[in-house]
Amino acid sequence: HRLIRRQRQMCIRDRFIIFTSIFIAEFSFYICLRYLMKEQHINIKNSLYLNIAGVVGGTVYAVNPFALGRLWSYAFYPGYALLPLIFMFSLIYFREDFKFKYAFILSLLIFLAMTTPILIIYIIAFFISIGLLAFFLDNHRIVLRKLILVIKKIYIILVITVLFSAFWLLPMSYIFMEEGGVVHPMVESIENNVNWLSKSCDLINIVRLVGGSRFLIDPTLVGEENVDVVKEQTALSYRGVTNPNDVKDFLWKICSFIIPIMAFSSFLFIHPLKHKDNNFLNKVTIYLALIFVFGVLLSKGTSEPFGDLYIILFFKTPMMNCFAPLFRNSSKFQFFVSFPVCLLYAISIAKI
């Protein structure tokens, strides 16, 4: 509904960028799910549920409320759209013997995804965590030799990615070094901004993938000059969410829990680890759940519970407070909530 209303005001370039990004997000999600099922030794050619799961999960991933809220940010959504492909190629890269073609493809994907400074941190942290996942997928105990090999592979990707990104990464690093890496002078006002932006990022909203979304903005709070714009962006969802006496509000609240409930029903399909064929998907499911918990804790910002954790981590910790402006909007951490929820949701459908 929102896309239809907005597309009337878009130029051809905007339409191309937005709808191409949505297609890439759906396609990359579908390919990633097929890879996971193939590694689980499921016949992907004749699996109807797998195709349904890929299409439905990819659609939810591409246009859930969090994704729609970032869709108009041409610098953020492309990185979000490429995340499933980065996940898939990272697993392939770490689990197989070193092949330069995989290193090149993965480095190129990471380079294309790092479209903003905050995404540099997100993507690199996500990539390193996948390296650790791949290590534990193939090893039941810590083997120092294999752990060193994973570290070497991480180093190779980082070097190639820096070479790809040198034309903008080096000037940005130079500017930061010229400023002496000091604490941002407006760190206190940024903290206040975080508190304000965290109001709609409570735990329940984050789990439902609507935290920090424009769907929850009251148009009367943004000034007369922006009221029409926000009303158009929030459309029917605003009226359904904010009117407690409207039947749509009750239905919306019930339906908005369907996806996270189905996502974590994937744990019902976890089999004992003694069955070798189930080890892969079991460990991937647990990994995605851990990423989800990490994303929720950071996405809620200063909202309870553990409301002070966000401020301590990003505004009080030495070195991290130098990058304070990058973390002013905690809802961007839903990057690490949307992906695991949607992938677990698709896995649940495929495993029915």
GROMACS .gro file of C-alpha atoms in nm, residues 20-216:
model
  197
   20THR     CA    1   1.554  -0.361  -0.800
   21SER     CA    2   1.658  -0.355  -0.434
   22ILE     CA    3   1.340  -0.541  -0.333
   23PHE     CA    4   1.403  -0.802  -0.603
   24ILE     CA    5   1.767  -0.847  -0.491
   25ALA     CA    6   1.655  -0.890  -0.129
   26GLU     CA    7   1.399  -1.157  -0.224
   27PHE     CA    8   1.633  -1.336  -0.464
   28SER     CA    9   1.929  -1.343  -0.226
   29PHE     CA   10   1.707  -1.472   0.056
   30TYR     CA   11   1.567  -1.748  -0.167
   31ILE     CA   12   1.914  -1.860  -0.280
   32CYS     CA   13   2.042  -1.856   0.079
   33LEU     CA   14   1.754  -2.075   0.201
   34ARG     CA   15   1.810  -2.327  -0.079
   35TYR     CA   16   2.176  -2.352   0.015
   36LEU     CA   17   2.093  -2.421   0.379
   37MET     CA   18   1.841  -2.689   0.286
   38LYS     CA   19   2.088  -2.847   0.041
   39GLU     CA   20   2.349  -2.869   0.316
   40GLN     CA   21   2.082  -3.039   0.528
   41HIS     CA   22   2.054  -3.307   0.255
   42ILE     CA   23   1.701  -3.209   0.157
   43ASN     CA   24   1.598  -3.270  -0.204
   44ILE     CA   25   1.565  -2.909  -0.316
   45LYS     CA   26   1.447  -2.992  -0.669
   46ASN     CA   27   1.117  -3.151  -0.566
   47SER     CA   28   1.044  -2.969  -0.242
   48LEU     CA   29   0.724  -2.767  -0.276
   49TYR     CA   30   0.746  -2.642   0.082
   50LEU     CA   31   1.099  -2.518   0.019
   51ASN     CA   32   0.990  -2.308  -0.280
   52ILE     CA   33   0.695  -2.171  -0.084
   53ALA     CA   34   0.921  -2.097   0.214
   54GLY     CA   35   1.171  -1.919  -0.008
   55VAL     CA   36   0.911  -1.696  -0.173
   56VAL     CA   37   0.716  -1.619   0.145
   57GLY     CA   38   1.025  -1.572   0.360
   58GLY     CA   39   1.192  -1.357   0.094
   59THR     CA   40   0.884  -1.135   0.066
   60VAL     CA   41   0.864  -1.089   0.443
   61TYR     CA   42   1.238  -1.015   0.453
   62ALA     CA   43   1.219  -0.758   0.172
   63VAL     CA   44   0.909  -0.563   0.280
   64ASN     CA   45   0.857  -0.611   0.656
   65PRO     CA   46   0.795  -0.286   0.848
   66PHE     CA   47   1.164  -0.243   0.936
   67ALA     CA   48   1.269  -0.298   0.573
   68LEU     CA   49   1.005  -0.056   0.444
   69GLY     CA   50   1.127   0.202   0.693
   70ARG     CA   51   1.477   0.177   0.540
   71LEU     CA   52   1.369   0.128   0.178
   72TRP     CA   53   1.390   0.500   0.101
   73SER     CA   54   1.747   0.510   0.234
   74TYR     CA   55   1.940   0.421  -0.079
   75ALA     CA   56   2.259   0.401   0.126
   76PHE     CA   57   2.125   0.144   0.375
   77TYR     CA   58   1.881  -0.090   0.202
   78PRO     CA   59   2.129  -0.235  -0.054
   79GLY     CA   60   2.344  -0.366   0.231
   80TYR     CA   61   2.034  -0.515   0.392
   81ALA     CA   62   1.933  -0.677   0.061
   82LEU     CA   63   2.274  -0.842   0.015
   83LEU     CA   64   2.295  -0.981   0.370
   84PRO     CA   65   2.159  -1.332   0.284
   85LEU     CA   66   2.413  -1.369   0.001
   86ILE     CA   67   2.694  -1.261   0.234
   87PHE     CA   68   2.576  -1.521   0.485
   88MET     CA   69   2.568  -1.796   0.223
   89PHE     CA   70   2.901  -1.722   0.057
   90SER     CA   71   3.069  -1.676   0.396
   91LEU     CA   72   2.964  -2.028   0.496
   92ILE     CA   73   3.089  -2.165   0.164
   93TYR     CA   74   3.416  -1.973   0.192
   94PHE     CA   75   3.493  -2.086   0.546
   95ARG     CA   76   3.380  -2.446   0.516
   96GLU     CA   77   3.564  -2.536   0.196
   97ASP     CA   78   3.931  -2.532   0.105
   98PHE     CA   79   4.052  -2.187   0.011
   99LYS     CA   80   3.946  -2.084  -0.339
  100PHE     CA   81   4.019  -1.738  -0.468
  101LYS     CA   82   3.691  -1.715  -0.660
  102TYR     CA   83   3.492  -1.742  -0.336
  103ALA     CA   84   3.721  -1.490  -0.166
  104PHE     CA   85   3.673  -1.249  -0.456
  105ILE     CA   86   3.293  -1.288  -0.470
  106LEU     CA   87   3.256  -1.252  -0.093
  107SER     CA   88   3.483  -0.947  -0.079
  108LEU     CA   89   3.288  -0.788  -0.365
  109LEU     CA   90   2.956  -0.850  -0.187
  110ILE     CA   91   3.089  -0.701   0.137
  111PHE     CA   92   3.225  -0.402  -0.056
  112LEU     CA   93   2.885  -0.343  -0.222
  113ALA     CA   94   2.704  -0.381   0.111
  114MET     CA   95   2.925  -0.134   0.301
  115THR     CA   96   2.742   0.172   0.168
  116THR     CA   97   2.749   0.372   0.495
  117PRO     CA   98   2.998   0.393   0.785
  118ILE     CA   99   2.758   0.214   1.021
  119LEU     CA  100   2.726  -0.075   0.775
  120ILE     CA  101   3.105  -0.119   0.782
  121ILE     CA  102   3.077  -0.211   1.149
  122TYR     CA  103   2.764  -0.422   1.100
  123ILE     CA  104   2.890  -0.623   0.803
  124ILE     CA  105   3.240  -0.687   0.937
  125ALA     CA  106   3.104  -0.799   1.276
  126PHE     CA  107   2.849  -1.022   1.101
  127PHE     CA  108   3.117  -1.173   0.874
  128ILE     CA  109   3.347  -1.255   1.167
  129SER     CA  110   3.060  -1.419   1.356
  130ILE     CA  111   2.988  -1.639   1.051
  131GLY     CA  112   3.353  -1.743   1.055
  132LEU     CA  113   3.312  -1.863   1.412
  133LEU     CA  114   2.985  -2.039   1.317
  134ALA     CA  115   3.159  -2.220   1.030
  135PHE     CA  116   3.437  -2.327   1.267
  136PHE     CA  117   3.192  -2.486   1.512
  137LEU     CA  118   2.988  -2.640   1.230
  138ASP     CA  119   3.281  -2.859   1.133
  139ASN     CA  120   3.447  -2.901   1.473
  140HIS     CA  121   3.301  -3.038   1.795
  141ARG     CA  122   3.592  -2.901   1.996
  142ILE     CA  123   3.839  -2.615   1.961
  143VAL     CA  124   4.132  -2.714   1.740
  144LEU     CA  125   4.394  -2.440   1.742
  145ARG     CA  126   4.525  -2.521   1.393
  146LYS     CA  127   4.180  -2.491   1.235
  147LEU     CA  128   4.098  -2.179   1.435
  148ILE     CA  129   4.415  -2.014   1.301
  149LEU     CA  130   4.304  -2.110   0.949
  150VAL     CA  131   3.970  -1.935   1.004
  151ILE     CA  132   4.151  -1.623   1.129
  152LYS     CA  133   4.372  -1.628   0.818
  153LYS     CA  134   4.065  -1.649   0.595
  154ILE     CA  135   3.907  -1.356   0.779
  155TYR     CA  136   4.227  -1.154   0.731
  156ILE     CA  137   4.235  -1.229   0.357
  157ILE     CA  138   3.876  -1.108   0.307
  158LEU     CA  139   3.941  -0.791   0.509
  159VAL     CA  140   4.251  -0.711   0.301
  160ILE     CA  141   4.072  -0.763  -0.033
  161THR     CA  142   3.772  -0.561   0.086
  162VAL     CA  143   3.996  -0.274   0.196
  163LEU     CA  144   4.158  -0.277  -0.148
  164PHE     CA  145   3.815  -0.258  -0.311
  165SER     CA  146   3.710   0.025  -0.075
  166ALA     CA  147   4.039   0.216  -0.064
  167PHE     CA  148   3.910   0.502  -0.281
  168TRP     CA  149   3.671   0.615  -0.004
  169LEU     CA  150   3.784   0.426   0.306
  170LEU     CA  151   4.133   0.578   0.319
  171PRO     CA  152   4.017   0.944   0.289
  172MET     CA  153   3.757   0.884   0.561
  173SER     CA  154   4.023   0.726   0.787
  174TYR     CA  155   4.256   1.018   0.720
  175ILE     CA  156   3.989   1.269   0.824
  176PHE     CA  157   3.926   1.073   1.143
  177MET     CA  158   4.299   1.065   1.224
  178GLU     CA  159   4.325   1.439   1.158
  179GLU     CA  160   4.058   1.497   1.420
  180GLY     CA  161   4.270   1.296   1.661
  181GLY     CA  162   4.007   1.027   1.722
  182VAL     CA  163   3.859   1.241   1.999
  183VAL     CA  164   3.525   1.191   2.167
  184HIS     CA  165   3.255   1.348   1.957
  185PRO     CA  166   3.187   1.700   2.095
  186MET     CA  167   2.810   1.653   2.081
  187VAL     CA  168   2.807   1.315   2.254
  188GLU     CA  169   2.576   1.437   2.532
  189SER     CA  170   2.316   1.578   2.293
  190ILE     CA  171   2.340   1.258   2.089
  191GLU     CA  172   2.260   1.059   2.405
  192ASN     CA  173   1.942   1.263   2.444
  193ASN     CA  174   1.860   1.194   2.081
  194VAL     CA  175   1.902   0.821   2.144
  195ASN     CA  176   1.657   0.840   2.434
  196TRP     CA  177   1.398   1.008   2.213
  197LEU     CA  178   1.443   0.766   1.921
  198SER     CA  179   1.421   0.467   2.157
  199LYS     CA  180   1.065   0.550   2.262
  200SER     CA  181   0.910   0.330   1.992
  201CYS     CA  182   1.185   0.066   2.024
  202ASP     CA  183   1.045  -0.128   2.315
  203LEU     CA  184   1.103  -0.502   2.332
  204ILE     CA  185   0.764  -0.604   2.189
  205ASN     CA  186   0.793  -0.369   1.891
  206ILE     CA  187   1.144  -0.491   1.812
  207VAL     CA  188   1.038  -0.857   1.814
  208ARG     CA  189   0.750  -0.772   1.579
  209LEU     CA  190   0.994  -0.593   1.343
  210VAL     CA  191   0.819  -0.257   1.382
  211GLY     CA  192   1.045  -0.089   1.640
  212GLY     CA  193   1.159   0.260   1.543
  213SER     CA  194   0.940   0.243   1.234
  214ARG     CA  195   0.749   0.536   1.086
  215PHE     CA  196   0.442   0.317   1.122
  216LEU     CA  197   0.442   0.417   1.491
   0.00000   0.00000   0.00000
